[in-house]
CSV table of C-alpha atoms in Angstrom, one decimal:
chain,number,residue,atom,x,y,z
A,165,UNK,CA,-74.1,23.5,-175.3
A,166,UNK,CA,-76.3,26.2,-176.9
A,167,UNK,CA,-74.1,28.9,-175.2
A,168,UNK,CA,-70.9,27.2,-176.4
A,169,UNK,CA,-72.1,27.1,-180.0
A,170,UNK,CA,-72.5,23.3,-180.3
A,171,UNK,CA,-76.1,24.0,-181.4
A,172,UNK,CA,-76.0,27.3,-183.4
A,173,UNK,CA,-79.0,29.6,-184.0
A,174,UNK,CA,-81.7,27.9,-186.0
A,175,UNK,CA,-80.5,24.4,-185.4
A,176,UNK,CA,-83.0,21.6,-184.6
A,177,UNK,CA,-82.2,20.1,-181.2
A,178,UNK,CA,-82.2,16.3,-180.8
A,179,UNK,CA,-85.5,14.6,-180.0
A,180,UNK,CA,-86.5,14.1,-176.4
A,181,UNK,CA,-85.8,10.3,-176.8
A,182,UNK,CA,-82.3,11.0,-178.1
A,183,UNK,CA,-81.5,13.4,-175.3
A,184,UNK,CA,-82.9,11.1,-172.7
A,185,UNK,CA,-80.7,8.2,-174.0
A,186,UNK,CA,-77.6,10.5,-174.2
A,187,UNK,CA,-77.9,11.7,-170.6
A,188,UNK,CA,-79.3,8.6,-169.1
A,189,UNK,CA,-82.6,10.3,-168.0
A,190,UNK,CA,-86.3,10.2,-168.8
A,191,UNK,CA,-88.1,11.9,-171.7
A,192,UNK,CA,-90.2,13.9,-169.2
A,193,UNK,CA,-87.0,15.4,-167.7
A,194,UNK,CA,-85.9,16.4,-171.2
A,195,UNK,CA,-89.3,17.8,-171.9
A,196,UNK,CA,-89.2,19.9,-168.8
A,197,UNK,CA,-85.7,21.1,-169.7
A,198,UNK,CA,-86.9,22.1,-173.2
A,199,UNK,CA,-89.9,23.9,-171.6
A,200,UNK,CA,-87.5,25.9,-169.3
A,201,UNK,CA,-85.4,26.8,-172.3
A,202,UNK,CA,-88.5,27.9,-174.2
A,203,UNK,CA,-89.5,30.1,-171.2
A,204,UNK,CA,-86.1,31.8,-171.4
A,205,UNK,CA,-86.5,32.4,-175.1
A,206,UNK,CA,-83.6,30.2,-176.0
A,207,UNK,CA,-85.6,27.6,-178.1
A,208,UNK,CA,-88.8,27.5,-180.1
A,209,UNK,CA,-91.1,24.5,-180.3
A,210,UNK,CA,-92.7,24.0,-183.8
A,211,UNK,CA,-95.5,21.5,-184.0
A,212,UNK,CA,-94.5,18.6,-186.3
A,213,UNK,CA,-91.0,19.9,-186.7
A,214,UNK,CA,-89.2,19.8,-183.3
A,215,UNK,CA,-87.4,22.2,-181.1
A,216,UNK,CA,-85.1,24.9,-182.6
A,217,UNK,CA,-82.4,27.1,-181.1
A,218,UNK,CA,-83.5,30.7,-180.9
A,219,UNK,CA,-82.6,33.7,-178.8
A,220,UNK,CA,-84.4,36.8,-177.7
A,221,UNK,CA,-84.4,39.4,-180.5
A,222,UNK,CA,-83.5,43.0,-179.7
A,223,UNK,CA,-86.6,44.0,-181.6
A,224,UNK,CA,-87.4,45.0,-185.1
A,225,UNK,CA,-88.3,48.4,-186.7
A,226,UNK,CA,-90.1,48.1,-190.0
A,227,UNK,CA,-91.5,50.8,-192.2
A,228,UNK,CA,-95.3,51.0,-191.5
A,229,UNK,CA,-96.5,48.9,-188.7
A,230,UNK,CA,-93.2,47.2,-187.9
A,231,UNK,CA,-94.4,43.6,-188.6
A,232,UNK,CA,-93.2,40.8,-190.7
A,233,UNK,CA,-95.7,38.8,-192.9
A,234,UNK,CA,-96.3,36.3,-190.2
A,235,UNK,CA,-96.8,38.9,-187.5
A,236,UNK,CA,-99.1,41.1,-189.5
A,237,UNK,CA,-101.2,38.1,-190.6
A,238,UNK,CA,-101.6,36.8,-187.0
A,239,UNK,CA,-102.5,40.4,-185.9
A,240,UNK,CA,-105.4,40.2,-188.4
A,241,UNK,CA,-106.6,37.0,-186.8
A,242,UNK,CA,-105.5,34.8,-189.7
A,243,UNK,CA,-103.0,31.9,-189.8
A,244,UNK,CA,-99.9,32.4,-191.9
A,245,UNK,CA,-97.8,29.7,-193.5
A,246,UNK,CA,-94.5,29.8,-195.4
A,247,UNK,CA,-93.3,27.0,-197.7
A,248,UNK,CA,-89.8,27.1,-198.9
A,249,UNK,CA,-89.6,26.2,-202.6
A,250,UNK,CA,-85.8,26.4,-203.0
A,251,UNK,CA,-82.7,27.9,-201.4
A,252,UNK,CA,-79.1,28.2,-202.6
A,253,UNK,CA,-75.9,30.0,-202.1
A,254,UNK,CA,-74.4,31.7,-205.2
A,255,UNK,CA,-71.9,34.4,-206.0
A,256,UNK,CA,-73.3,37.9,-205.9
A,257,UNK,CA,-72.3,38.9,-209.5
A,258,UNK,CA,-72.0,42.5,-210.7
A,259,UNK,CA,-75.7,43.5,-210.1
A,260,UNK,CA,-76.1,42.3,-206.6
A,261,UNK,CA,-72.5,43.3,-205.7
A,262,UNK,CA,-73.5,46.9,-206.5
A,263,UNK,CA,-76.8,46.7,-204.6
A,264,UNK,CA,-75.3,45.3,-201.5
A,265,UNK,CA,-71.9,47.0,-201.7
A,266,UNK,CA,-70.0,43.8,-201.7
A,267,UNK,CA,-67.5,42.0,-204.0
A,268,UNK,CA,-68.8,40.1,-207.1
A,269,UNK,CA,-67.6,36.8,-205.8
A,270,UNK,CA,-69.0,37.3,-202.3
A,271,UNK,CA,-71.8,34.8,-201.5
A,272,UNK,CA,-75.4,35.7,-201.3
A,273,UNK,CA,-78.3,33.4,-200.2
A,274,UNK,CA,-81.3,33.1,-202.5
A,275,UNK,CA,-84.6,31.9,-201.0
A,276,UNK,CA,-87.8,31.3,-203.0
A,277,UNK,CA,-91.0,30.6,-201.0
A,278,UNK,CA,-94.8,30.7,-201.1
A,279,UNK,CA,-96.7,32.7,-198.4
A,280,UNK,CA,-100.2,31.5,-197.6
A,281,UNK,CA,-103.0,32.8,-195.3
A,282,UNK,CA,-105.5,30.4,-193.8
A,283,UNK,CA,-104.3,27.7,-196.3
A,284,UNK,CA,-104.8,30.0,-199.4
A,285,UNK,CA,-101.6,30.8,-201.4
A,286,UNK,CA,-101.2,34.5,-201.5
A,287,UNK,CA,-97.7,35.4,-202.8
A,288,UNK,CA,-94.4,34.1,-204.2
A,289,UNK,CA,-91.2,35.7,-202.9
A,290,UNK,CA,-87.6,35.4,-204.2
A,291,UNK,CA,-85.3,37.0,-201.7
A,292,UNK,CA,-81.5,37.7,-201.9
A,293,UNK,CA,-79.4,38.3,-198.7
A,294,UNK,CA,-75.7,39.0,-198.5
A,295,UNK,CA,-74.1,36.2,-196.4
A,296,UNK,CA,-71.1,38.5,-195.5
A,297,UNK,CA,-73.5,40.3,-193.2
A,298,UNK,CA,-75.4,37.2,-192.0
A,299,UNK,CA,-73.0,34.2,-191.7
A,300,UNK,CA,-74.5,30.8,-191.2
A,301,UNK,CA,-77.9,31.9,-192.5
A,302,UNK,CA,-78.0,28.8,-194.7
A,303,UNK,CA,-78.4,26.7,-191.5
A,304,UNK,CA,-81.5,28.5,-190.3
A,305,UNK,CA,-84.9,27.0,-191.2
A,306,UNK,CA,-86.7,30.0,-192.7
A,307,UNK,CA,-90.0,28.1,-192.6
A,308,UNK,CA,-89.6,28.4,-188.8
A,309,UNK,CA,-87.9,31.8,-188.4
A,310,UNK,CA,-88.8,34.9,-190.3
A,311,UNK,CA,-86.0,36.9,-192.0
A,312,UNK,CA,-86.8,39.9,-189.8
A,313,UNK,CA,-86.2,37.7,-186.8
A,314,UNK,CA,-82.9,36.6,-188.2
A,315,UNK,CA,-81.9,40.2,-188.9
A,316,UNK,CA,-82.7,41.0,-185.3
A,317,UNK,CA,-80.6,38.1,-184.1
A,318,UNK,CA,-77.6,39.7,-185.9
A,319,UNK,CA,-78.4,43.1,-184.4
A,320,UNK,CA,-79.9,44.5,-187.6
A,321,UNK,CA,-83.3,46.1,-188.0
A,322,UNK,CA,-85.1,47.1,-191.2
A,323,UNK,CA,-85.1,50.9,-190.8
A,324,UNK,CA,-86.3,51.8,-194.3
A,325,UNK,CA,-87.4,50.3,-197.6
A,326,UNK,CA,-87.6,51.3,-201.2
A,327,UNK,CA,-90.3,49.6,-203.3
A,328,UNK,CA,-91.4,49.6,-206.9
A,329,UNK,CA,-94.8,48.3,-207.8
A,330,UNK,CA,-96.0,47.1,-211.2
A,331,UNK,CA,-98.5,44.7,-212.7
A,332,UNK,CA,-97.1,41.3,-214.1
A,333,UNK,CA,-98.6,38.4,-215.9
A,334,UNK,CA,-98.3,35.0,-214.0
A,335,UNK,CA,-96.5,32.2,-215.8
A,336,UNK,CA,-98.0,28.8,-215.9
A,337,UNK,CA,-95.7,27.6,-213.0
A,338,UNK,CA,-96.3,30.6,-210.8
A,339,UNK,CA,-100.0,30.5,-211.4
A,340,UNK,CA,-100.1,26.9,-210.4
A,341,UNK,CA,-98.3,27.7,-207.1
A,342,UNK,CA,-100.8,30.4,-206.4
A,343,UNK,CA,-103.9,28.3,-207.4
A,344,UNK,CA,-105.0,30.6,-210.2
A,345,UNK,CA,-105.2,30.5,-214.0
A,346,UNK,CA,-102.1,31.2,-216.0
A,347,UNK,CA,-101.9,34.6,-217.5
A,348,UNK,CA,-103.9,36.2,-214.6
A,349,UNK,CA,-102.5,39.6,-213.4
A,350,UNK,CA,-100.4,39.8,-210.3
A,351,UNK,CA,-99.0,42.7,-208.3
A,352,UNK,CA,-95.2,42.6,-208.5
A,353,UNK,CA,-93.1,44.3,-205.9
A,354,UNK,CA,-89.4,44.9,-206.0
A,355,UNK,CA,-88.2,45.9,-202.6
A,356,UNK,CA,-84.8,46.9,-201.1
A,357,UNK,CA,-84.6,46.8,-197.3
A,358,UNK,CA,-82.1,49.1,-195.5
A,359,UNK,CA,-80.7,48.5,-192.0
A,360,UNK,CA,-80.1,51.2,-189.4
A,361,UNK,CA,-76.7,52.0,-191.0
A,362,UNK,CA,-78.2,52.6,-194.4
A,363,UNK,CA,-76.9,49.4,-195.9
A,364,UNK,CA,-79.0,47.2,-198.2
A,365,UNK,CA,-79.5,43.9,-196.4
A,366,UNK,CA,-82.2,42.3,-198.6
A,367,UNK,CA,-83.7,42.4,-202.1
A,368,UNK,CA,-87.1,40.8,-202.6
A,369,UNK,CA,-89.2,40.3,-205.7
A,370,UNK,CA,-92.8,39.4,-204.7
A,371,UNK,CA,-95.7,38.2,-206.9
A,372,UNK,CA,-99.0,38.6,-205.2
A,373,UNK,CA,-102.3,37.3,-206.5
A,374,UNK,CA,-104.2,40.2,-208.2
A,375,UNK,CA,-107.6,39.0,-206.8
A,376,UNK,CA,-106.2,39.2,-203.3
A,377,UNK,CA,-103.8,42.0,-203.7
A,378,UNK,CA,-103.9,45.5,-202.3
A,379,UNK,CA,-101.4,48.3,-201.7
A,380,UNK,CA,-101.5,50.9,-198.9
A,381,UNK,CA,-99.3,53.9,-198.6
A,382,UNK,CA,-99.1,56.1,-195.5
A,383,UNK,CA,-97.4,59.4,-195.6
C-alpha cells in the first residue's frame, strides 16, 4: 500500500489496533510488521505521535557541516524540538515569484515554527518553499520530518546558501515565544538555499535569541 501510493510520504499510518482489526490479526503481528518496515527505512516511529511513511533519503549536502538543525543539535549531545506555529499555502506573488523563478500565482508553502534545544526556545523560523518543486509537501508533518529530509526525498540537496545577518528587536509576541523580554535584541538571518541545479528551493527568515546566538563563518 505504501509502494502503491495509498499512504504517501509523511502520512501517519493507522494505529496497530486499527490495522489488526482491518486484517483480522493481532496487534503484535502489526507491531512486528511496522518494526520490519522501520528496519527497511520505509516508516518512522515517533513517540506519542505514531508511525509515519518515510523512505531512505539519497543524502544531503549542506554548506558547512552538512547537517540540519536537528542533526547538528543531536551531534552536540543536546535534544532538539520543533513546534509548528502555523502553515499555509498561498500564491507566490511578485517577490517570491522572482526569487523562485516561478509564476506569481504558483503556490508556495509558508511554515512558521519554533526551534528549541533541551526544552529552551532558541529561534523562530518562517520558511517559504515553492510547491511546484515539492508537490504534496502540505501533507508532510514537518514536526516529524526536517525540510532537508524532504528535499532529499525529492532528489534535491542544499548545495549552497546565501545569508544576510542583522540585529533585530523582538516584538512582544516573538519575545514571548522565545521566553525573553520584549525589545531584547535578536540575531536575524535571511537565507536563500540553492539546490544542485542552482535553483532557489527555500527562503527562511530566522530570529535567534541574542543571549544564545552566535555566528560562525568558515572560508
